[in-house]
């Protein structure tokens, strides 16, 4: 008799901040510092199709992998605005 499959594990309270693909990244047409000062919503829209993640929000740091991915941007957010951008 087949046992029912266990449900997938619940998502962590820390949301995933990485996009899936580096193809078609509109933000590549401008310098990364152009994201600084934009709202998180504006930056997220510009980063559609890019590889990115949130590294810090309002002083809370998020765990990230140590692998170097040149196209990936890691963002710092404070009070709803992008305060820094790092590559890798």
mmCIF file of C-alpha atoms in Angstrom:
data_model
loop_
_atom_site.group_PDB
_atom_site.id
_atom_site.type_symbol
_atom_site.label_atom_id
_atom_site.label_comp_id
_atom_site.label_asym_id
_atom_site.label_seq_id
_atom_site.Cartn_x
_atom_site.Cartn_y
_atom_site.Cartn_z
ATOM 1 C CA UNK A 1 0.000 0.000 0.000
ATOM 2 C CA UNK A 2 1.324 3.429 -0.918
ATOM 3 C CA UNK A 3 1.918 5.873 1.913
ATOM 4 C CA UNK A 4 0.808 9.453 1.282
ATOM 5 C CA UNK A 5 3.642 11.849 0.628
ATOM 6 C CA UNK A 6 4.564 14.185 3.432
ATOM 7 C CA UNK A 7 3.755 17.826 2.743
ATOM 8 C CA UNK A 8 6.684 20.031 1.776
ATOM 9 C CA UNK A 9 8.364 21.785 4.696
ATOM 10 C CA UNK A 10 6.866 25.125 5.668
ATOM 11 C CA UNK A 11 8.627 28.190 4.339
ATOM 12 C CA UNK A 12 10.977 29.882 6.742
ATOM 13 C CA UNK A 13 9.899 33.204 8.217
ATOM 14 C CA UNK A 14 12.763 34.732 6.223
ATOM 15 C CA UNK A 15 11.567 35.040 2.659
ATOM 16 C CA UNK A 16 13.732 34.129 -0.298
ATOM 17 C CA UNK A 17 15.124 37.197 -1.991
ATOM 18 C CA UNK A 18 16.852 35.731 -5.027
ATOM 19 C CA UNK A 19 15.438 35.950 -8.503
ATOM 20 C CA UNK A 20 15.690 33.011 -10.846
ATOM 21 C CA UNK A 21 17.432 34.296 -13.928
ATOM 22 C CA UNK A 22 20.138 36.682 -15.039
ATOM 23 C CA UNK A 23 18.695 36.879 -18.572
ATOM 24 C CA UNK A 24 16.768 39.975 -19.507
ATOM 25 C CA UNK A 25 17.937 42.112 -16.590
ATOM 26 C CA UNK A 26 16.854 45.707 -17.272
ATOM 27 C CA UNK A 27 18.997 46.990 -14.372
ATOM 28 C CA UNK A 28 22.137 45.981 -16.302
ATOM 29 C CA UNK A 29 21.622 49.071 -18.484
ATOM 30 C CA UNK A 30 22.534 51.360 -15.575
ATOM 31 C CA UNK A 31 25.083 51.566 -12.782
ATOM 32 C CA UNK A 32 24.197 49.600 -9.627
ATOM 33 C CA UNK A 33 24.355 52.810 -7.589
ATOM 34 C CA UNK A 34 21.349 54.070 -9.548
ATOM 35 C CA UNK A 35 19.287 51.743 -7.315
ATOM 36 C CA UNK A 36 20.429 53.549 -4.154
ATOM 37 C CA UNK A 37 17.719 55.879 -2.898
ATOM 38 C CA UNK A 38 14.924 54.083 -4.738
ATOM 39 C CA UNK A 39 12.099 52.482 -2.804
ATOM 40 C CA UNK A 40 12.295 48.728 -2.340
ATOM 41 C CA UNK A 41 9.290 48.395 -4.658
ATOM 42 C CA UNK A 42 10.947 50.475 -7.405
ATOM 43 C CA UNK A 43 14.209 48.543 -7.091
ATOM 44 C CA UNK A 44 12.389 45.211 -7.174
ATOM 45 C CA UNK A 45 10.634 46.245 -10.386
ATOM 46 C CA UNK A 46 13.930 47.309 -11.979
ATOM 47 C CA UNK A 47 15.557 44.030 -10.905
ATOM 48 C CA UNK A 48 12.912 41.863 -12.565
ATOM 49 C CA UNK A 49 14.807 39.229 -14.542
ATOM 50 C CA UNK A 50 17.993 39.854 -12.530
ATOM 51 C CA UNK A 51 19.684 37.723 -9.898
ATOM 52 C CA UNK A 52 19.355 39.576 -6.584
ATOM 53 C CA UNK A 53 18.642 39.242 -2.893
ATOM 54 C CA UNK A 54 18.125 41.335 0.215
ATOM 55 C CA UNK A 55 21.183 41.215 2.464
ATOM 56 C CA UNK A 56 19.951 43.569 5.158
ATOM 57 C CA UNK A 57 16.687 45.275 6.043
ATOM 58 C CA UNK A 58 16.428 47.887 8.797
ATOM 59 C CA UNK A 59 19.556 46.587 10.521
ATOM 60 C CA UNK A 60 18.544 42.902 10.357
ATOM 61 C CA UNK A 61 21.048 40.892 8.331
ATOM 62 C CA UNK A 62 19.873 37.895 6.330
ATOM 63 C CA UNK A 63 21.846 34.741 5.763
ATOM 64 C CA UNK A 64 23.305 34.415 2.286
ATOM 65 C CA UNK A 65 25.506 31.978 0.473
ATOM 66 C CA UNK A 66 29.210 32.711 0.130
ATOM 67 C CA UNK A 67 29.401 31.653 -3.524
ATOM 68 C CA UNK A 68 30.427 34.425 -5.878
ATOM 69 C CA UNK A 69 27.962 35.092 -8.683
ATOM 70 C CA UNK A 70 29.110 38.152 -10.617
ATOM 71 C CA UNK A 71 25.637 39.060 -11.871
ATOM 72 C CA UNK A 72 23.984 38.829 -8.429
ATOM 73 C CA UNK A 73 23.172 42.017 -6.548
ATOM 74 C CA UNK A 74 22.734 42.070 -2.790
ATOM 75 C CA UNK A 75 20.730 45.015 -1.473
ATOM 76 C CA UNK A 76 20.627 46.817 1.848
ATOM 77 C CA UNK A 77 17.257 48.337 2.702
ATOM 78 C CA UNK A 78 16.479 50.907 5.421
ATOM 79 C CA UNK A 79 13.086 52.520 5.978
ATOM 80 C CA UNK A 80 11.864 51.109 2.656
ATOM 81 C CA UNK A 81 14.738 52.561 0.574
ATOM 82 C CA UNK A 82 17.812 50.934 -0.986
ATOM 83 C CA UNK A 83 20.889 52.146 0.932
ATOM 84 C CA UNK A 84 23.602 49.997 -0.690
ATOM 85 C CA UNK A 85 24.169 47.503 -3.502
ATOM 86 C CA UNK A 86 26.969 44.919 -3.700
ATOM 87 C CA UNK A 87 27.789 42.515 -6.520
ATOM 88 C CA UNK A 88 28.648 38.872 -6.146
#
